[in-house]
Short mmCIF file of C-alpha atoms and ligand atoms in Angstrom, two decimals:
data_model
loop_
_atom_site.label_atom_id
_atom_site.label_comp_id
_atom_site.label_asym_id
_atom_site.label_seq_id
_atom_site.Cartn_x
_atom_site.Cartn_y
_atom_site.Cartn_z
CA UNK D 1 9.59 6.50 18.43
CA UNK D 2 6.52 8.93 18.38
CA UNK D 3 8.40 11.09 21.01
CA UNK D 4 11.37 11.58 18.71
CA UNK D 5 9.53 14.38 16.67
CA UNK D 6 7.37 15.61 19.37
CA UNK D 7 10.39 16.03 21.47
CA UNK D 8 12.23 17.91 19.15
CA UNK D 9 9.48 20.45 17.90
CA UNK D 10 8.80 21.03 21.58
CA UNK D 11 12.25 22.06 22.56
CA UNK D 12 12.56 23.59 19.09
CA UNK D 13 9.49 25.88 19.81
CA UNK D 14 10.00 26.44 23.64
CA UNK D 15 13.81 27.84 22.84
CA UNK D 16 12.21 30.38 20.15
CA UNK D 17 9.50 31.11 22.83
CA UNK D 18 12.11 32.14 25.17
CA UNK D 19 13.61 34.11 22.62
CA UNK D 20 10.57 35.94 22.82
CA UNK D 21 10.22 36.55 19.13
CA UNK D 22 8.03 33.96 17.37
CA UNK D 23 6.86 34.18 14.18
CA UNK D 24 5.66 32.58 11.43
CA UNK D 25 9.36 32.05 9.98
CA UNK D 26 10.16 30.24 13.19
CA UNK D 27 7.12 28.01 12.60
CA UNK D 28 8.14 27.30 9.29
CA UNK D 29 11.84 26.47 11.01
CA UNK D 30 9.86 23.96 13.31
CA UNK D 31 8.50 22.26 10.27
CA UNK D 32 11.13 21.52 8.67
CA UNK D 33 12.14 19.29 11.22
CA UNK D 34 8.63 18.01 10.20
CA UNK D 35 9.70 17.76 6.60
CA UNK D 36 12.98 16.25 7.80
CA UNK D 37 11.26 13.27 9.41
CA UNK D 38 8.92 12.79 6.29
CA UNK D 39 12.32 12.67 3.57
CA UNK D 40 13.83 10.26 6.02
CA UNK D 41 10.76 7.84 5.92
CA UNK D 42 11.28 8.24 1.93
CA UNK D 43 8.46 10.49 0.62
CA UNK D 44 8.33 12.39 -2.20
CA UNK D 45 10.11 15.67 -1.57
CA UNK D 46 7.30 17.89 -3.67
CA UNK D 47 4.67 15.89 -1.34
CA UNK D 48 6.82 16.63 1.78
CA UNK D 49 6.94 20.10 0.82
CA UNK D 50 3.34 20.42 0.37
CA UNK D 51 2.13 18.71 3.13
CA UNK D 52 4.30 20.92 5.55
CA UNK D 53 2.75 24.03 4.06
CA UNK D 54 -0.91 23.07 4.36
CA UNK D 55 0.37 22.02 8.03
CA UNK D 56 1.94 25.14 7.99
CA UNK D 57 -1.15 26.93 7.83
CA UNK D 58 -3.34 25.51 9.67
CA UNK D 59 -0.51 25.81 12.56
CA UNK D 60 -0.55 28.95 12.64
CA UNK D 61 -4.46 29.40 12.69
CA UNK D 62 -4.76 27.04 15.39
CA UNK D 63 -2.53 29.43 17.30
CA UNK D 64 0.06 26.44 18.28
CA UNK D 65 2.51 28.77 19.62
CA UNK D 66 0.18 29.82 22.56
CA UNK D 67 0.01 26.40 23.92
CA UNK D 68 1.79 25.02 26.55
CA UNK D 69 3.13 22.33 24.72
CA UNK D 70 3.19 23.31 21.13
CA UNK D 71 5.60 20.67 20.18
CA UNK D 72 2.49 18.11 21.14
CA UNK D 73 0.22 19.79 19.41
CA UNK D 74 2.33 20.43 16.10
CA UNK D 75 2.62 16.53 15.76
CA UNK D 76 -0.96 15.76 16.55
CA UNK D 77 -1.93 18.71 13.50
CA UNK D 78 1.01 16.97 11.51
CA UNK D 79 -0.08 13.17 12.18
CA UNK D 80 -4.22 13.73 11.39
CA UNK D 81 -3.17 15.64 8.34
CA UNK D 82 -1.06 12.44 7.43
CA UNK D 83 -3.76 10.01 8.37
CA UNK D 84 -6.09 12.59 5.70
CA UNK D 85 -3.85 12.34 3.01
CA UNK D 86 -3.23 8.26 3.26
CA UNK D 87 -6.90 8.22 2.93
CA UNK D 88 -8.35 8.46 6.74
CA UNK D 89 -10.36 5.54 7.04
CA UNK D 90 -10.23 1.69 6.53
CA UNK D 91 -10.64 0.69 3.15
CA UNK D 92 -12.06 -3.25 2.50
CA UNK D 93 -12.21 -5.16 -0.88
CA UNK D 94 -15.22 -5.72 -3.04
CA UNK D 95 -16.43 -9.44 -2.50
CA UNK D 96 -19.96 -8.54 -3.86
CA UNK D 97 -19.17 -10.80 -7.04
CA UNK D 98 -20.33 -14.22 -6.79
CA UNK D 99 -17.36 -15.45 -7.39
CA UNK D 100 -15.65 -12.35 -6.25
CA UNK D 101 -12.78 -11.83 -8.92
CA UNK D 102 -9.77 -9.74 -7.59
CA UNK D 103 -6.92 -9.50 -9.96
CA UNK D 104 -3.06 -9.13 -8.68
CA UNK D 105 -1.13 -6.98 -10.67
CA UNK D 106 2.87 -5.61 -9.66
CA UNK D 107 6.20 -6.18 -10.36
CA UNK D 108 7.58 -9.52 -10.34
CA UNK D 109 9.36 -9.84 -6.62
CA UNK D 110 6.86 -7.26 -5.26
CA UNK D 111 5.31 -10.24 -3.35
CA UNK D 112 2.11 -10.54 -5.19
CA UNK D 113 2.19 -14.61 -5.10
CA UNK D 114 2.99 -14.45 -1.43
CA UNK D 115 0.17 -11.72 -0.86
CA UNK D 116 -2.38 -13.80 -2.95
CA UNK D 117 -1.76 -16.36 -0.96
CA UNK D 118 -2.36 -14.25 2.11
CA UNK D 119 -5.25 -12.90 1.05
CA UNK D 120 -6.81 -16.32 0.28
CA UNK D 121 -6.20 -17.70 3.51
CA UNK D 122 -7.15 -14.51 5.65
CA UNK D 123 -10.49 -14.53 3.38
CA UNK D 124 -11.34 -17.90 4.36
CA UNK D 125 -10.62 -17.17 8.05
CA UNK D 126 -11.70 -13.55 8.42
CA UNK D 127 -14.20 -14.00 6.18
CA UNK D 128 -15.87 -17.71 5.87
CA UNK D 129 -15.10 -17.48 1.98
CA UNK D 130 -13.76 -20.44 -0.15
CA UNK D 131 -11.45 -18.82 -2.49
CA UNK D 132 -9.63 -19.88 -5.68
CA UNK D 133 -6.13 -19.28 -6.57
CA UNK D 134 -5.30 -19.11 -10.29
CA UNK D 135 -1.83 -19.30 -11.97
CA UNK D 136 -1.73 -16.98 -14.53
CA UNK D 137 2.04 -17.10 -15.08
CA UNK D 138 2.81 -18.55 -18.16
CA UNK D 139 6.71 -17.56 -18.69
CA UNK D 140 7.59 -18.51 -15.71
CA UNK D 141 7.14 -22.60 -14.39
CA UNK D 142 8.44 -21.67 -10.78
CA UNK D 143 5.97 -19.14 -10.29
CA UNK D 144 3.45 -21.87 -11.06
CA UNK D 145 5.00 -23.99 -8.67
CA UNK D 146 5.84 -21.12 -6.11
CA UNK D 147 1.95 -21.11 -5.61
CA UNK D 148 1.10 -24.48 -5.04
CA UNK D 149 3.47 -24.73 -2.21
CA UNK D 150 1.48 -21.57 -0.56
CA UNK D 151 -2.17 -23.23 -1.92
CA UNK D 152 -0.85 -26.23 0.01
CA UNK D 153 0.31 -24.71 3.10
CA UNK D 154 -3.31 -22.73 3.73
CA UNK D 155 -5.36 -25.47 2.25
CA UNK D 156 -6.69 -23.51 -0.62
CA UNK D 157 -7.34 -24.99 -3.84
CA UNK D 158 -5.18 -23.83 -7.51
CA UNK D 159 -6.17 -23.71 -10.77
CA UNK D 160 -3.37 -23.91 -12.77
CA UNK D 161 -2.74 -25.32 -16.64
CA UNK D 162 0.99 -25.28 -17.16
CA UNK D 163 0.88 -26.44 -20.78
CA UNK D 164 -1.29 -23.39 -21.59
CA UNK D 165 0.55 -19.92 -22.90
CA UNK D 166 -2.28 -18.14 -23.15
CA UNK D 167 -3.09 -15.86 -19.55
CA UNK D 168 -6.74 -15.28 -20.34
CA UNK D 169 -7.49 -18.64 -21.25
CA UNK D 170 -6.30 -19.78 -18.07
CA UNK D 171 -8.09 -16.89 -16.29
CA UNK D 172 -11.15 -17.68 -18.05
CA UNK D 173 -11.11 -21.43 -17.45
CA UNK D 174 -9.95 -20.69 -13.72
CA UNK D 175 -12.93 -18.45 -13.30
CA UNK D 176 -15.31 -21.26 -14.60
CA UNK D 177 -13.96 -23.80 -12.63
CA UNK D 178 -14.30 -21.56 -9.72
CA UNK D 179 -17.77 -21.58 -10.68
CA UNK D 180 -18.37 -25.39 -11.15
CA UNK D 181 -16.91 -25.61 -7.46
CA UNK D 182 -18.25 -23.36 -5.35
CA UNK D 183 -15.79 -21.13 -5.27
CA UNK D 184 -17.18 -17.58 -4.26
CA UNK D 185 -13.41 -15.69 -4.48
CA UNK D 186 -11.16 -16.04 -7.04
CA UNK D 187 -7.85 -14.74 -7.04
CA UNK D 188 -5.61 -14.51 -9.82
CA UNK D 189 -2.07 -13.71 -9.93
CA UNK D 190 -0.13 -12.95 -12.68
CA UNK D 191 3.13 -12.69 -14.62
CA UNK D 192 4.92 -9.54 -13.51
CA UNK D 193 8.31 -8.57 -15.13
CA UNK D 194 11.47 -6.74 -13.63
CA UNK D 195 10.53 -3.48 -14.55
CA UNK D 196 7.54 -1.90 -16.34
CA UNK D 197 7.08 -2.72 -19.62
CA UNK D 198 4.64 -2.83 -22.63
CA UNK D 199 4.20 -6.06 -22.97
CA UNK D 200 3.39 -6.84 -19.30
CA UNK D 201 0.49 -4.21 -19.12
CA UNK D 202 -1.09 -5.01 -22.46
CA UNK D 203 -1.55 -8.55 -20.92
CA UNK D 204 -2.93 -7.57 -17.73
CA UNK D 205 -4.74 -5.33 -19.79
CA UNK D 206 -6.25 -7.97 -21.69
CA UNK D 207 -6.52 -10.56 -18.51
CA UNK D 208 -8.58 -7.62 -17.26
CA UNK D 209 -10.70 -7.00 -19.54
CA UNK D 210 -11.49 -10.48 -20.89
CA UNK D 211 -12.81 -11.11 -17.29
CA UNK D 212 -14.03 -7.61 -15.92
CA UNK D 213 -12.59 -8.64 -11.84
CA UNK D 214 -14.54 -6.98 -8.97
CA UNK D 215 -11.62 -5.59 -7.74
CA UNK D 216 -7.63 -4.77 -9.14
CA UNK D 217 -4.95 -4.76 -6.52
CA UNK D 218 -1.31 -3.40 -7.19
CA UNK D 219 0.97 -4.96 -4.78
CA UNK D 220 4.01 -2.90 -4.02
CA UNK D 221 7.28 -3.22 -2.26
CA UNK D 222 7.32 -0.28 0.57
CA UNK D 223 11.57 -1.20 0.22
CA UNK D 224 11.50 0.57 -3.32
CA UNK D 225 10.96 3.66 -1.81
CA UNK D 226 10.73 6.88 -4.51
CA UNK D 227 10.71 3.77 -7.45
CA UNK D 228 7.36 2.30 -5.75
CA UNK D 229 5.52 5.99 -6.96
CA UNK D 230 6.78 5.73 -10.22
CA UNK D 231 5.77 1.68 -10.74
CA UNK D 232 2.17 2.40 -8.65
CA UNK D 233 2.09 5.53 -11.65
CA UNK D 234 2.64 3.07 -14.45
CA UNK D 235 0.40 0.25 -13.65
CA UNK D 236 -3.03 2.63 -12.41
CA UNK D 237 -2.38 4.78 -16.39
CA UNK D 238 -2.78 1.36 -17.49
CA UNK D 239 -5.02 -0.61 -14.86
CA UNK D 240 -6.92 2.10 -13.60
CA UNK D 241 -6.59 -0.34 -10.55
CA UNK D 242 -8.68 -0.29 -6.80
CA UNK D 243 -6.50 -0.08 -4.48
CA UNK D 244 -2.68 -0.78 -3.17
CA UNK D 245 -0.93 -3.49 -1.16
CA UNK D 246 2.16 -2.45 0.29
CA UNK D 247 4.27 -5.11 0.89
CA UNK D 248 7.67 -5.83 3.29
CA UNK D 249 6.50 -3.41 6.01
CA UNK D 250 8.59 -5.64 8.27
CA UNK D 251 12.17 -4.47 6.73
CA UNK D 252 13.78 -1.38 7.75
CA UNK D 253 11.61 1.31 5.60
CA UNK D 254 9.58 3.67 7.45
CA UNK D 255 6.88 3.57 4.83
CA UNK D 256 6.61 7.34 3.34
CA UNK D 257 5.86 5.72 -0.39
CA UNK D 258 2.24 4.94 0.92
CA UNK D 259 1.97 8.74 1.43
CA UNK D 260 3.96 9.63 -2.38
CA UNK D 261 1.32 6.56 -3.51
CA UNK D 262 -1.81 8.01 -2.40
CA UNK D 263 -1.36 11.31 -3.14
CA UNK D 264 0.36 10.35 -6.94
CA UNK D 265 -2.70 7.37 -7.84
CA UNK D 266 -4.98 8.58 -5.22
CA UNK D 267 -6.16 4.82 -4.89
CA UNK D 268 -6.44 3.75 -1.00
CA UNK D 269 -4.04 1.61 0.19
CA UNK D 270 -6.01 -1.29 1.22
CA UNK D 271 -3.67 -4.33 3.38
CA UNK D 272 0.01 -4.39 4.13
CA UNK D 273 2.27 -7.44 4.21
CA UNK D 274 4.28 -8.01 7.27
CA UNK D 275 6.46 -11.16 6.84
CA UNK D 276 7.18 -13.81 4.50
CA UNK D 277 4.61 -16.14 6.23
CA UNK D 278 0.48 -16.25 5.27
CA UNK D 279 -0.22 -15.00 8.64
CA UNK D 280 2.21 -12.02 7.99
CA UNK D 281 -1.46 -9.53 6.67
CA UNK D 282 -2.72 -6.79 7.98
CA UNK D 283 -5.70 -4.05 6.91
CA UNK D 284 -3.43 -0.82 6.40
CA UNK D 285 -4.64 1.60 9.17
CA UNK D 286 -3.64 5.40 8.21
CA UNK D 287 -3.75 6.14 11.59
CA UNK D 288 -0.83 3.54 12.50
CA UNK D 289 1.21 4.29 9.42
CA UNK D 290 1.35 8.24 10.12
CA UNK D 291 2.78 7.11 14.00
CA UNK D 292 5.76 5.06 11.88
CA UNK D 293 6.32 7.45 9.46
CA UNK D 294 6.65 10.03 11.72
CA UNK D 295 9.21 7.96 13.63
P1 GDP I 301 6.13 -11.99 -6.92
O1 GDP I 301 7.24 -12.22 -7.90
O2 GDP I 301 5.57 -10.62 -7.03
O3 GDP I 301 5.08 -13.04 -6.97
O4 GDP I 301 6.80 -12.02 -5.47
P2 GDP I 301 6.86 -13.19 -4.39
O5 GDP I 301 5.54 -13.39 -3.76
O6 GDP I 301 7.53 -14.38 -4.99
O7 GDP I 301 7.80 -12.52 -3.30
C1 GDP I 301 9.16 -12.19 -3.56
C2 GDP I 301 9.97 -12.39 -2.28
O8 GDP I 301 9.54 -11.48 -1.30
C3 GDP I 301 9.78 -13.77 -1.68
O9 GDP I 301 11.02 -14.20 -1.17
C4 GDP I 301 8.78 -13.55 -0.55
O10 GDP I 301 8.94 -14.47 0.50
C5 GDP I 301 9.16 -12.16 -0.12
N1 GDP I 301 8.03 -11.43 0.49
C6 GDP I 301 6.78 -11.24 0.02
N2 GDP I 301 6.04 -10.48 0.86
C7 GDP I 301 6.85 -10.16 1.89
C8 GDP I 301 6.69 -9.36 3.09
O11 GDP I 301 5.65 -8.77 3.39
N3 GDP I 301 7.80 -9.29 3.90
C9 GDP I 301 8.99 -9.91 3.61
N4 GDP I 301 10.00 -9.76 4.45
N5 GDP I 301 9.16 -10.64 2.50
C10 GDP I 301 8.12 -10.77 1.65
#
């Protein structure tokens, strides 16, 4: 797949270098194959537009077109600038809390009970942590339900009080009970609705601020393409959130919303789901996600 792009700014560049005339128009020509590639993966066009210009420049001060294989080159400029703008390096989560509190926020089918889930069970066997689930769902009984049956399948424990309307309460007694057990991660998932909407974030909002969590994660499904930027916008005006899981990796997308996501929230994507199993995690690498953008 990484040949595609290479390929085709090689023989893009090597016909203008026969021509004997190359400029900086034909470098700009090159790039948009560049930009071409990033609108196919489903980034933002403004991004994609601005990213090829900075590459732009820095092509032609790295004198690509003297090179032997300039094509090469161009995508190795293109895929570190990539890897800079999803952030560059490995970002991890902050478990310094004892308990640890990490909130889930998203949409609801973004996969934020199925990443919860994930997260709990590669904690406790990445990290020798015994975490907590909590069911903050209170409109919803499935949901509830939904994450027992992953609690069950990766042996972690849920808190959950289904009687209870009231999201902070449960978070709150969740957190306690965490405490009581020896519990040193909590994670607590939470209602999400359809589409963004007031009432949603003033009760994360208050969820959040009622238990001040180590860490806020925004789960994300890559699918949504252009409406994942707009969603990740809502939720960090509101949350003001730590960092992004980007979710269904395995379907067909080529994943430019983490690039439109980091460069609109500028919050590190920090794990990627992969599957519909608990296994299905993985740390997002910048590195790997530029090679699948760029296709
Ligand atoms: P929530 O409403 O945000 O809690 O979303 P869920 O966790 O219930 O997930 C919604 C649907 O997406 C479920 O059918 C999950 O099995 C599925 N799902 C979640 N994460 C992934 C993923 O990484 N890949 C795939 N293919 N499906 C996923």
């Amino acid at each position: 797949m990484f040949n595609n792009l290479s390929e085709k700014l090689d023989k893009a560049l090597h016909v203008l270098k026969g021509h004997g005339s190359i400029t900086e128009v034909n470098v700009a020509e090159t790039l948009k194959e560049v930009r071409r590639a990033l609108l196919d993966a489903d980034v933002n066009f403004k991004i994609a537009k601005e990213f090829t210009n900075t590459v732009k420049e820095k092509a032609l001060g790295q004198n690509v077109l003297t090179t032997l294989q300039p094509g090469q080159l161009m995508v190795k400029l293109v895929k570190d600038e990539l890897t800079e703008l999803m952030g560059g390096d490995v970002e991890d989560i902050d478990l310094s809390g004892n308990p640890s509190v990490i909130l889930m926020s998203g949409l609801q089918g973004s996969g934020k009970t199925t990443f919860s889930g994930k997260l709990a069970n590669y904690l406790k066997n990445k990290k020798t942590k015994k975490p907590l689930l909590v069911a903050c769902d209170v409109y919803r009984p499935a949901a509830v339900d939904q994450l027992h049956v992953v609690g069950d399948q990766i042996n972690v424990e849920v808190y959950s009080d289904k009687g209870n309307t009231d999201p902070v309460a449960i978070a709150k007694a969740g957190i306690a009970h965490a405490k009581a057990n020896g519990h040193n991660v909590v994670i607590i998932d939470t209602a999400g609705r359809l589409a963004v909407d007031e009432a949603m974030m003033t009760e994360i909002s208050n969820i959040r601020d009622a238990i001040q969590p180590q860490e806020i994660l925004f789960v994300v499904d890559a699918m949504t393409g252009q409406d994942a930027v707009n969603t990740a916008k809502a939720f960090n005006d509101v949350l003001n959130f730590d960092g992004v899981i980007l979710t269904k990796l395995d379907g067909d997308t080529r994943g430019g919303a983490a690039i439109s996501i980091k460069s609109v929230v500028n919050k590190p994507i920090k794990f990627i789901g992969t599957g519909e199993k608990m296994e299905a995690i993985d740390v997002f690498y910048p590195s790997r996600m530029a090679d699948r953008i760029l296709g």
